[in-house]
XYZ file of C-alpha atoms in Angstrom:
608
model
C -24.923 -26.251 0.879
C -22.363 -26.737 -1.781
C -18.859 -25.422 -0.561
C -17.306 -22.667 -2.190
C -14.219 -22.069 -3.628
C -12.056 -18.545 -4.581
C -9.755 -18.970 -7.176
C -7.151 -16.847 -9.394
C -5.397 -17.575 -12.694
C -2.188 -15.538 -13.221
C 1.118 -16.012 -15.353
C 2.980 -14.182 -18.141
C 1.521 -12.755 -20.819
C -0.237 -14.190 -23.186
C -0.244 -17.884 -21.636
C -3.740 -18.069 -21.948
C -5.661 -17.252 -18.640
C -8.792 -15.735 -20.300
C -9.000 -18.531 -22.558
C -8.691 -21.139 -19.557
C -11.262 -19.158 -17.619
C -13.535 -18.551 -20.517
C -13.370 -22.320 -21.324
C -14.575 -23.217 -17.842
C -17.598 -21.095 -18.298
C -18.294 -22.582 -21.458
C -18.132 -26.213 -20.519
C -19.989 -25.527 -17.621
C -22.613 -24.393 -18.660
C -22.547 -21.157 -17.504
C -23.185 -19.033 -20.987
C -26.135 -17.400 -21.114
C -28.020 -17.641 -24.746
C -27.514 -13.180 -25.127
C -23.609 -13.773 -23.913
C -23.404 -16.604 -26.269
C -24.560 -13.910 -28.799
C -22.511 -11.074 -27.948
C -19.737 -13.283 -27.783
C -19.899 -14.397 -31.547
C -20.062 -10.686 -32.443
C -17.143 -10.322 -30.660
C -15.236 -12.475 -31.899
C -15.434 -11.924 -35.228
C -14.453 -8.404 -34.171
C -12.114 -8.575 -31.984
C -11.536 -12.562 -31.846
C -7.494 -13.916 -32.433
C -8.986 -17.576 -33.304
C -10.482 -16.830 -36.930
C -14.003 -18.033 -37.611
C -13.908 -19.440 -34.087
C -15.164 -18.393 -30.818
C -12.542 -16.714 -28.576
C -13.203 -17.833 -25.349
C -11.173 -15.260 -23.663
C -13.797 -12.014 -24.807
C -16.008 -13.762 -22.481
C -13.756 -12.974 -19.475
C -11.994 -9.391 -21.133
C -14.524 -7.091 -20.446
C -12.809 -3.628 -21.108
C -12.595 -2.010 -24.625
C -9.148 -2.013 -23.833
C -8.594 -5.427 -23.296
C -10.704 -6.378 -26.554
C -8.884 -3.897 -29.337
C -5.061 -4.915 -27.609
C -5.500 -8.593 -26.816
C -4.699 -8.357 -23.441
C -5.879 -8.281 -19.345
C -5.763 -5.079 -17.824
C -8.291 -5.306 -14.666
C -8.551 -7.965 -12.682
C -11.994 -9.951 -13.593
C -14.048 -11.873 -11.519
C -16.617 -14.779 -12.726
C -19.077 -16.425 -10.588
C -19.642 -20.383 -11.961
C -20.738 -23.523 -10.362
C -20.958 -27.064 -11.074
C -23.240 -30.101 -8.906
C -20.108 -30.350 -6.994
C -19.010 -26.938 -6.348
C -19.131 -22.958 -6.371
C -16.536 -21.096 -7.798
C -15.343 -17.505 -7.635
C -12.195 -17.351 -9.979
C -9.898 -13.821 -10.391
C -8.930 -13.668 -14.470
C -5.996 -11.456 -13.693
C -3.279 -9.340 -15.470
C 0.310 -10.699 -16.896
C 1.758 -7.866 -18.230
C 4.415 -6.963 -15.225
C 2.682 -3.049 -15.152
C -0.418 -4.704 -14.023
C 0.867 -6.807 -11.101
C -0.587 -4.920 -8.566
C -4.237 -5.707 -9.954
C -2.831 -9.467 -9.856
C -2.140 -8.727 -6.265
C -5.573 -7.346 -5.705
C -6.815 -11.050 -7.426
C -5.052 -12.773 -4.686
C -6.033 -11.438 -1.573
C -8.751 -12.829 -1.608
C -8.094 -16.171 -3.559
C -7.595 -19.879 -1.367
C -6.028 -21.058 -4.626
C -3.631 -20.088 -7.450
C -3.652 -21.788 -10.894
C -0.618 -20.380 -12.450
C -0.694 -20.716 -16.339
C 2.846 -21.693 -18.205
C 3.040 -21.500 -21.865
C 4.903 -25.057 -22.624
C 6.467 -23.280 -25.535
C 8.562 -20.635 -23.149
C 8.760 -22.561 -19.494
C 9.174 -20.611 -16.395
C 9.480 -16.701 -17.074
C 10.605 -14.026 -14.506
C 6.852 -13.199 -14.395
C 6.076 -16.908 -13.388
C 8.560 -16.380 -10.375
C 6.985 -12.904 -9.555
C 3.138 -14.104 -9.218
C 4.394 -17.341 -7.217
C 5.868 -15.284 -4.524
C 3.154 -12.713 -4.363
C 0.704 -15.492 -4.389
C 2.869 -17.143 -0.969
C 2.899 -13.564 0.472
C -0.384 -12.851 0.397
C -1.005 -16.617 1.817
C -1.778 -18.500 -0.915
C -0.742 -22.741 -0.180
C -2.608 -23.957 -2.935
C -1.442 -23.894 -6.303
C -2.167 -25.718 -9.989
C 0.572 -25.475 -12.468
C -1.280 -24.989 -15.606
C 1.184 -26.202 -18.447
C -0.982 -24.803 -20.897
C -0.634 -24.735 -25.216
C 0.544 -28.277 -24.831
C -1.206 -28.844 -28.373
C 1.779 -26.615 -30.062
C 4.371 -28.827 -28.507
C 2.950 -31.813 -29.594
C 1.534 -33.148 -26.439
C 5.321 -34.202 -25.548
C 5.928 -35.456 -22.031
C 9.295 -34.684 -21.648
C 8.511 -30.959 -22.168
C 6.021 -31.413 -19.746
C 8.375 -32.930 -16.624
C 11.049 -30.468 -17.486
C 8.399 -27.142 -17.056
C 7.146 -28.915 -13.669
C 10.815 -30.156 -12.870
C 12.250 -26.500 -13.259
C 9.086 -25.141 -11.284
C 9.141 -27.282 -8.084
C 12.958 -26.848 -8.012
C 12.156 -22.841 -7.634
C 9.364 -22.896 -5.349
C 10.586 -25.275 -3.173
C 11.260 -22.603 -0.479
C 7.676 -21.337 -1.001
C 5.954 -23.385 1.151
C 3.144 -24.560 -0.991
C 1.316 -26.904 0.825
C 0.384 -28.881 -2.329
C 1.130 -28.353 -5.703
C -0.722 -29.966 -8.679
C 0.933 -30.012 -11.960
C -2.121 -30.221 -15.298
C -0.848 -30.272 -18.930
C -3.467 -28.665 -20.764
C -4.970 -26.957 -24.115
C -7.286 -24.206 -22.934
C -7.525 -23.419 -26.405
C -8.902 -26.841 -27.343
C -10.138 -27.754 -23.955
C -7.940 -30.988 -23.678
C -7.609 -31.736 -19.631
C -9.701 -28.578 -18.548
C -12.777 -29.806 -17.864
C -12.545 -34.039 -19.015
C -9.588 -36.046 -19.674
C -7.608 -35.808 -22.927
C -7.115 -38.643 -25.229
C -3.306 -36.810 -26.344
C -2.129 -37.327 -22.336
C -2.167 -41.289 -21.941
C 0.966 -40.542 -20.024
C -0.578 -37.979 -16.966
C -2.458 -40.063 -14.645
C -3.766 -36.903 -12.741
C -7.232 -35.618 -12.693
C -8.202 -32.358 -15.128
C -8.480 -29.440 -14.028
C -12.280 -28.468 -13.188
C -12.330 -32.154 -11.463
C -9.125 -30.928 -9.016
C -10.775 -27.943 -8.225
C -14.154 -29.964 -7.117
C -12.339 -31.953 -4.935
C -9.737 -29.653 -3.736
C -9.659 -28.647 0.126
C -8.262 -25.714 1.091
C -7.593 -24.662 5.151
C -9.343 -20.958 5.010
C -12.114 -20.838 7.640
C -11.286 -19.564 11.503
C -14.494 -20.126 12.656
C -12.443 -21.688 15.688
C -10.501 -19.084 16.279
C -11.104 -16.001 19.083
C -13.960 -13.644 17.939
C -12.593 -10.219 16.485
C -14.228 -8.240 14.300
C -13.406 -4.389 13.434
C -15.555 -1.452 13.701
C -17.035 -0.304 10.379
C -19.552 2.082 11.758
C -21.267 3.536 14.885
C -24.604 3.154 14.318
C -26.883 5.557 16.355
C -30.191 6.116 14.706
C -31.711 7.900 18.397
C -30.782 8.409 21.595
C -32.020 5.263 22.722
C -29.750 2.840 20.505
C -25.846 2.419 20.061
C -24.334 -0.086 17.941
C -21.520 -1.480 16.458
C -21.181 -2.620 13.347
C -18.703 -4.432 11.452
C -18.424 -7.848 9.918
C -16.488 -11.056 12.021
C -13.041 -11.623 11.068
C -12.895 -14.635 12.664
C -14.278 -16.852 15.585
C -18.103 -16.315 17.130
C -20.135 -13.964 19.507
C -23.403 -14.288 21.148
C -25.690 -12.305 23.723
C -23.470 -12.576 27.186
C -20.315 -12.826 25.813
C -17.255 -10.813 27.607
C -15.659 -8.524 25.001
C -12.782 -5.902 25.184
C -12.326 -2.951 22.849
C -9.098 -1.958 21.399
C -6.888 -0.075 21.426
C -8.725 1.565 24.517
C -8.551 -2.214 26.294
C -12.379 -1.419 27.732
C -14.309 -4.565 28.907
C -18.100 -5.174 28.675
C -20.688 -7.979 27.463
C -22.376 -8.335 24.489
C -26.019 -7.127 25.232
C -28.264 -8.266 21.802
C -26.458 -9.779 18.058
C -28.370 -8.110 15.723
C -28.281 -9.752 11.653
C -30.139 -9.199 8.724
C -32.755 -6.538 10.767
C -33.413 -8.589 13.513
C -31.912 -10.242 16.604
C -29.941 -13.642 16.187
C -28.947 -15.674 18.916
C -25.252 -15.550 17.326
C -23.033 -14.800 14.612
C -19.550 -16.394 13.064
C -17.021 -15.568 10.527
C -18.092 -13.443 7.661
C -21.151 -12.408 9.133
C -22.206 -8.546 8.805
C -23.525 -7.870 12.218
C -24.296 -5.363 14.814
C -23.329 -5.008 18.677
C -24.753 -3.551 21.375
C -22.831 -3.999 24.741
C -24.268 -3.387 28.326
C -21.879 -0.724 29.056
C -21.452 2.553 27.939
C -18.297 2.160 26.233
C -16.840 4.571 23.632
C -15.818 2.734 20.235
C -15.567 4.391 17.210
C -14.373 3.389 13.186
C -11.322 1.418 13.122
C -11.397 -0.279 16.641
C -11.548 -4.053 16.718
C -14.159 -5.728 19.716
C -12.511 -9.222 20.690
C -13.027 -12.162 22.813
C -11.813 -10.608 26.207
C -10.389 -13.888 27.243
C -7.886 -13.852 23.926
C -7.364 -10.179 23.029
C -5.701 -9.082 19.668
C -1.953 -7.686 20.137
C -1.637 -3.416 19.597
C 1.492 -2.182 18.220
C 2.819 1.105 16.541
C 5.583 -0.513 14.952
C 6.088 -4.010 13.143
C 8.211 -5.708 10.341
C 6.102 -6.530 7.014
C 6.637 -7.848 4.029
C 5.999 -5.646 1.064
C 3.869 -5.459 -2.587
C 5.145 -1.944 -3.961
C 2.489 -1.031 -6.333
C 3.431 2.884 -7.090
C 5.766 4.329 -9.790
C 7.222 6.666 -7.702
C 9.762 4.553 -5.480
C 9.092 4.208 -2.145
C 12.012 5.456 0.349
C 12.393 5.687 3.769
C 11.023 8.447 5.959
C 8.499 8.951 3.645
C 4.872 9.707 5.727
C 2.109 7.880 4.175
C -1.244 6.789 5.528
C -1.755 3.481 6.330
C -4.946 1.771 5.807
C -5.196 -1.670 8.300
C -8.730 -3.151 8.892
C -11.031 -0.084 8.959
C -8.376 1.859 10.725
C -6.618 4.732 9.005
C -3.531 6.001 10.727
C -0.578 7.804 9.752
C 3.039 6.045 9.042
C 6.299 6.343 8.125
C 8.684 3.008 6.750
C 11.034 3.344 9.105
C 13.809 1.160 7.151
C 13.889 -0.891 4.139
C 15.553 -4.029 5.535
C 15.790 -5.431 2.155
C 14.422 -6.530 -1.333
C 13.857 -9.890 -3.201
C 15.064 -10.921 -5.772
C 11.985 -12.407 -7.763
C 13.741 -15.618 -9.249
C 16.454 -16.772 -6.680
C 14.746 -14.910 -3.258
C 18.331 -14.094 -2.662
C 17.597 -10.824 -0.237
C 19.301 -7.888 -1.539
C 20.376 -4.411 0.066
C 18.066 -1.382 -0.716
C 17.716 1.691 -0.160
C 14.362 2.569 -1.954
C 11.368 0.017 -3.834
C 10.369 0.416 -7.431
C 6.931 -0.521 -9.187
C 6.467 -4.066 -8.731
C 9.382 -4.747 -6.295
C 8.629 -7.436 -2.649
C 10.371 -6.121 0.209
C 10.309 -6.592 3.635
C 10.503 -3.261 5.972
C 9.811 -2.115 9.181
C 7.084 0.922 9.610
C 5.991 3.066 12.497
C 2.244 4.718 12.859
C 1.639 7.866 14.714
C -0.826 5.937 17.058
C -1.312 2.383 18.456
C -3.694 -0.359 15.985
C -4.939 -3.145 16.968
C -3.716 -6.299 14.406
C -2.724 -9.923 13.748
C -0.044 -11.357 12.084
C -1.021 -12.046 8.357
C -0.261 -15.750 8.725
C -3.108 -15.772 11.707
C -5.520 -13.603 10.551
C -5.076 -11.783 7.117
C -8.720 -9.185 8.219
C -6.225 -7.747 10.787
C -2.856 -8.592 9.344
C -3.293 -7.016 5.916
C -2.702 -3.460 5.379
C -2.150 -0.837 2.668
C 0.035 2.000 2.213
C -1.413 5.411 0.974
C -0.164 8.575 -0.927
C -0.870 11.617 1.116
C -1.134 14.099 -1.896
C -2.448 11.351 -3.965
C -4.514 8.888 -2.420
C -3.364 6.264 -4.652
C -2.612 3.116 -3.683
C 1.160 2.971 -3.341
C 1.916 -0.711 -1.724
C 0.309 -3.299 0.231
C 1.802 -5.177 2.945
C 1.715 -8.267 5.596
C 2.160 -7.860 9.290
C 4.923 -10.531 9.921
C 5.651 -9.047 13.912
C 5.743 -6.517 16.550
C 8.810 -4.454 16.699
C 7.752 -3.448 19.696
C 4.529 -3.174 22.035
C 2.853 -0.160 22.368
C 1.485 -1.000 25.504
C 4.671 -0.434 26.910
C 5.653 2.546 25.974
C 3.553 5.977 27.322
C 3.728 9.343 26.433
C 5.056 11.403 29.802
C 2.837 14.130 31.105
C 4.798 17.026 31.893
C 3.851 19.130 34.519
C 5.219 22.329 32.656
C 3.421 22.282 29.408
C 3.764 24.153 25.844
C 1.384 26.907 26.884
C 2.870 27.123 30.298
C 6.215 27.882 28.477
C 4.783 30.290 25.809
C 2.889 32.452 28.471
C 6.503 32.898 30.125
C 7.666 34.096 26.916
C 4.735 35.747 25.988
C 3.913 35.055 22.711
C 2.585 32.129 20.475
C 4.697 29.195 19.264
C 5.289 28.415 15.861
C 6.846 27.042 12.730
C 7.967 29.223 9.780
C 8.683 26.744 7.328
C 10.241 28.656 4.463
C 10.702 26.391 1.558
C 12.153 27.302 -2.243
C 15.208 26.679 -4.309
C 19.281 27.360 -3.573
C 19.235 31.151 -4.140
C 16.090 31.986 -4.127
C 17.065 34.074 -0.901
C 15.201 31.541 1.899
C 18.540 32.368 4.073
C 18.978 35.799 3.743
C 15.423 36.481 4.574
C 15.051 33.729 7.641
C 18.426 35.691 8.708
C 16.566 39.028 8.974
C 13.435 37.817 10.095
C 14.583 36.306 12.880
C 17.076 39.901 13.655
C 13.445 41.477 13.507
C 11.883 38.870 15.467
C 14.386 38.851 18.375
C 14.756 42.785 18.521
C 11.192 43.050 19.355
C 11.299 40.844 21.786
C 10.232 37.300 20.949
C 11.989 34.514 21.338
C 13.217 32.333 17.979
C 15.696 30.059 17.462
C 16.307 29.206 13.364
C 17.504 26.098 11.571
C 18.982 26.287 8.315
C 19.674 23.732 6.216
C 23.755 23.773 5.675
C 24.160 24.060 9.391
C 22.082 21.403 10.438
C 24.149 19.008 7.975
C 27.430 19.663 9.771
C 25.818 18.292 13.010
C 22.350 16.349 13.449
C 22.641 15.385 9.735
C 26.218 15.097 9.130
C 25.450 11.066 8.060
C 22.949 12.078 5.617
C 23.781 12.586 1.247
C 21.901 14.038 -1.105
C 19.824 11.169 -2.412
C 15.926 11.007 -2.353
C 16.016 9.082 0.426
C 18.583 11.230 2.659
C 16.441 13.821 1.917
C 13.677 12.538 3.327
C 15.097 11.560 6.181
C 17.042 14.825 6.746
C 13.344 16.700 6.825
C 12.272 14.455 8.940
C 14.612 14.748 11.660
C 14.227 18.497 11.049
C 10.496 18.467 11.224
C 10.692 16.852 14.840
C 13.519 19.435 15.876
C 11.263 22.039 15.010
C 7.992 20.120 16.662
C 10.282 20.198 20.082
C 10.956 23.233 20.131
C 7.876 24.473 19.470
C 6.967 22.744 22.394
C 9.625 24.489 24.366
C 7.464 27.993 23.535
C 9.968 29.292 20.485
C 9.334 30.741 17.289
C 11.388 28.650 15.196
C 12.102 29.635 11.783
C 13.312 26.570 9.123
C 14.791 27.517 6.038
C 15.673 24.293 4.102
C 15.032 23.438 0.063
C 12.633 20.701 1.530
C 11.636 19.834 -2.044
C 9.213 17.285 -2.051
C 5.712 18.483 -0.987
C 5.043 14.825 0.903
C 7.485 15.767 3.525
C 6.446 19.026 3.835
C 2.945 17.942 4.356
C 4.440 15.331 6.726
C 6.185 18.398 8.757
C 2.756 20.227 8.729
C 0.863 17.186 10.593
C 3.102 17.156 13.347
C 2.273 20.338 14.798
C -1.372 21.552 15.912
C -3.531 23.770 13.880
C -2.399 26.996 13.081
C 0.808 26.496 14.436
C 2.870 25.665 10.911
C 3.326 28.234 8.402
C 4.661 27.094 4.562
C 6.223 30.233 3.147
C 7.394 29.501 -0.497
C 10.647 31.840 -1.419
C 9.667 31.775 -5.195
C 12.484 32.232 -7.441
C 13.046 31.057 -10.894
C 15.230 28.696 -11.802
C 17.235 31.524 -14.347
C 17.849 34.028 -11.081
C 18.554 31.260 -8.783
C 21.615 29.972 -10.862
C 22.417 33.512 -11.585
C 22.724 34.509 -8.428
C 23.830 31.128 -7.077
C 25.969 32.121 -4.329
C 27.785 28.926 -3.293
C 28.656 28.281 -7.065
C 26.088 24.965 -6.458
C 24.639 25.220 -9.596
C 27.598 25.695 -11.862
C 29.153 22.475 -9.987
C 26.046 20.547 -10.734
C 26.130 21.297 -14.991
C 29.785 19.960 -14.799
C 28.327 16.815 -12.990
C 30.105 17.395 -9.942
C 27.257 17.810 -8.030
C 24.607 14.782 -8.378
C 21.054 15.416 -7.192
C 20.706 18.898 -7.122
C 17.445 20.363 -6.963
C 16.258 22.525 -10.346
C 19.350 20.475 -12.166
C 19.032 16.417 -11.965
C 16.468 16.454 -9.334
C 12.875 18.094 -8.865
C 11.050 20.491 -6.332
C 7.851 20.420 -5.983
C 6.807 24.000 -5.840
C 3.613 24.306 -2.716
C 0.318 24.277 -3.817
C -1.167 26.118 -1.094
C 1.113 27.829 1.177
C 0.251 30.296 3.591
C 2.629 33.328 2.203
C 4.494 33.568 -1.271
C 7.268 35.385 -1.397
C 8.518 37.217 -4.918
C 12.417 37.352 -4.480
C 12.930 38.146 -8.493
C 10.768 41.528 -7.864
C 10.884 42.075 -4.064
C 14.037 43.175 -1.556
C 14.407 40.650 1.257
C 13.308 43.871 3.657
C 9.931 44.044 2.027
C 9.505 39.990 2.093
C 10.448 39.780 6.050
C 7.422 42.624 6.277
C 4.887 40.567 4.432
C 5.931 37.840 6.498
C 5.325 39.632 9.770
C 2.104 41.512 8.416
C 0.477 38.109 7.005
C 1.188 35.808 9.614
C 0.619 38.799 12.772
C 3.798 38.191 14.247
């Protein structure tokens, strides 16, 4: 069986990827008679080379992509040769794509990174070549491609691979192989070129045959994570998932994590039948001889070599999201086929994508490598990235959004979770609400400075505590001079200053109280992160709506004025936003309503 090889082309723009890839296909062999059709339409429409064919339609697939000239979505083309099968990635170079170039490259054993000879090594050039060695790339073929515009010249040649090799010498390439090439013309891409007597090297579809690339761990420990409990009747239970690496057969010893259960593989089950075993990259299912309980997003390992559990680790990071990413922030976190909650705990630093110099930051923007250290809300099972990228990999998800904000590599355990355990307390939160007798909660009241959150938290809690119940209230100002007395007034700070508040209010909660918060809290992620750390029913958002005209008129600390004479700098409703709830338990109309009449909505809607 012929070996088979994943591939990705990336660069700047415009250096000529789709051209390279659709010349490949072309020489190959591998145009069908209606493509060959569609592609003459096409480029006659849409086509950049005259009466010729443009090679590149056959790769840029989108309307998009034909009508601007460009690569927007990452495309993949399945070719072959006698020698070889190919799956190559024609990826994006425009710098607002780079996170569908990352997508290319996860998956790719080798990176053939285009250079236009007439421009040399671009910021873009440096920006693929570490994502590439991030996301464990080792092979790579410099592509010097449009040599046929700079007259075949050897000395511009050496200089592009001189200048190259001097900047990705810290990389860590395990090989790489420089081409001078015409994708346009097809000099060097898929036979030698009669305008490069002076490159001795092979061109480029011959490399690739030959290439070998480390990528299988078929020798490695079995692991493979939990897709899906299969239980089609009472009398079956399996698991079913495909191997990540090593092998399994009937009578192997197994453990299950997170939970760290032991039992032995009872029957491999394949393509609808039994199988006497399985390896890497098959899609399998497992019965054990115990009854064990596994679920989605547990990994089943070789007993005798477990995989590591953490809830905390250092990873380098793709940030893929317009909005910057800052610390504190909660996001969920998407590792294997486990989905957990998680919060980047610290940006250590970024990178700088043409020296790798490591510079101090306190957020990420779109397209920015970092490396940062994140905590999840429970314990995953993982590798590092360099031993395993199934269980080293991991993305980072919007809460509100469910986009795709970043994607990261495990590079170690801050700590182990296995040694850390929650304490059982003997006295319990409903032992210590009974005392008190009433139910714990959070009253999370949330709006803009002066839109009368204080004033009303003030005489809520006077109501609360002269019938009887037992409150305590944190308010935003005070809390500053004390617990978060280190924090400013930047996006970040203010994340982390509701974060700290949310678990404040989570303990004492647990203590039995009715505690009532009354902070700006203007980003509806950390609200939503505040809301998930309490049980059901236990959190109540109550938006103090006010506009933005009352609010300054009223604005009682003179806040407002200060921030139109730019003495203030990230205020909310001035130079920085709030995000008004979408669905909050109560709203509150301050511009229509006396604070006395919102404190008795409050207590009527939420049965205090």
């Amino acid at each position: 069986m012929l070996s088979l090889l994943r591939f990705i082309t990336c660069g700047s723009v415009d250096d000529g990827k789709s051209t390279l890839v659709g010349r490949l296909l072309y020489e190959s062999h591998q145009v069908f008679d209606d493509q060959m059709s569609a592609l003459q339409k096409d480029s006659s429409r849409f086509g950049t080379q005259g009466d010729e064919l443009d090679l590149a339609l056959l790769v840029d697939g989108l309307h998009a992509e034909r009508e601007q000239g460009i690569t927007i979505d990452v495309a993949y083309r399945f070719f072959g040769t006698p020698a070889r099968r190919f799956i190559v990635a024609d990826t994006p170079g425009h710098e607002q794509y780079t996170r569908n170039m990352a997508t290319g490259a996860s998956t790719a054993q080798l990176a053939v990174l285009l250079i236009d000879a007439r421009k040399g090594v671009l910021i873009q050039t440096c920006r693929h070549s570490r994502i590439v060695a991030m996301l464990g790339v080792k092979h790579v073929v410099l592509a010097v491609n449009k040599m046929d515009l700079m007259g075949w010249d050897p000395q511009v040649f050496d200089k592009i691979v001189a200048d190259y090799r001097a900047f990705a010498a810290e990389l860590q390439f395990t090989a790489v192989q420089a081409i001078p090439l015409s994708a346009l013309t097809g000099d060097n891409v898929t036979a030698a070129s009669a305008h490069t007597p002076w490159y001795p090297g092979p061109p480029l579809l011959t490399y690739l045959e030959g290439v070998e690339t480390a990528g299988t761990r078929a020798e490695a420990p079995f692991r493979m994570p939990v897709q899906w409990v299969n239980r089609p009747h009472l009398d079956f239970r399996g698991f079913c998932g495909r191997v990540a690496s090593g092998g399994v057969k009937p009578g192997d010893r197994v453990v299950v994590l997170p939970s760290g259960i032991e039992s032995t593989v009872k029957t491999v089950i394949g393509a609808g039948a039994e199988v006497g075993a399985a390896g890497q990259g098959d899609s399998i299912t497992l019965t054990l001889a115990d009854e064990v309980d596994v679920g989605r997003g547990d990994v089943i390992a070789a007993a005798a070599a477990p995989v590591p559990v953490t809830d905390q680790f250092e990873a380098r990071l793709l940030w893929m999201s317009e909005h910057p990413l800052v610390a504190g922030r909660p996001y969920f976190l998407k590792i294997h086929s486990s989905q957990v909650g998680a919060v980047v705990s610290r940006i250590k630093f970024r990178m700088d994508v043409n020296s790798g110099a490591h510079l101090a930051a306190t957020s990420l923007a779109l397209n920015e490598i970092g490396v940062i250290n994140v905590s999840t809300d429970r314990p995953v099972p993982y590798e590092i990235y360099e031993q395993g990228k199934r269980l080293g990999a991991f993305i980072l998800i919007d809460r509100l959004t469910n986009e795709t904000a970043g994607a990261g590599m495990i590079d170690f355990p801050l700590r182990r979770a296995a040694n850390l355990h929650w304490q059982a307390m003997s006295v319990d939160k409903g032992a210590r609400a009974a005392l008190k007798l009433q139910r714990p909660r959070c009253l999370w009241l949330t709006g803009l400075s002066g839109s009368g959150k204080s004033t009303i938290a003030n005489l809520l809690e006077k109501r609360l505590h002269a019938a009887g119940r037992h409150t305590c209230m944190l308010d935003g100002d005070n809390v500053r001079h004390g617990l978060n007395r280190d924090l400013g007034f930047t996006e970040a700070d203010r994340v982390e200053n509701i974060r700290r508040v949310a678990e404040v209010a989570r303990l004492m909660v647990d203590a039995g109280l009715i505690v009532i918060v009354s902070f700006i809290s203007p980003y509806r992620a950390e609200r939503a992160f505040a809301r998930s750390l309490f049980e059901a029913g236990e959190f109540q958002e109550i938006y103090v709506n006010a506009p933005l005209e009352e609010c300054e008129r009223r604005d009682p600390k003179h806040l407002y004025a200060k921030a139109w004479r730019g003495e203030l700098k990230n205020f909310t409703g001035i130079d920085s936003a709030y995000e008004a709830p979408e669905a909050s338990e109560l709203e509150l109309d301050t511009l229509h309503d006396h604070p006395d009449a919102c404190v008795e909505k409050i207590v009527r809607g939420l049965s205090l």
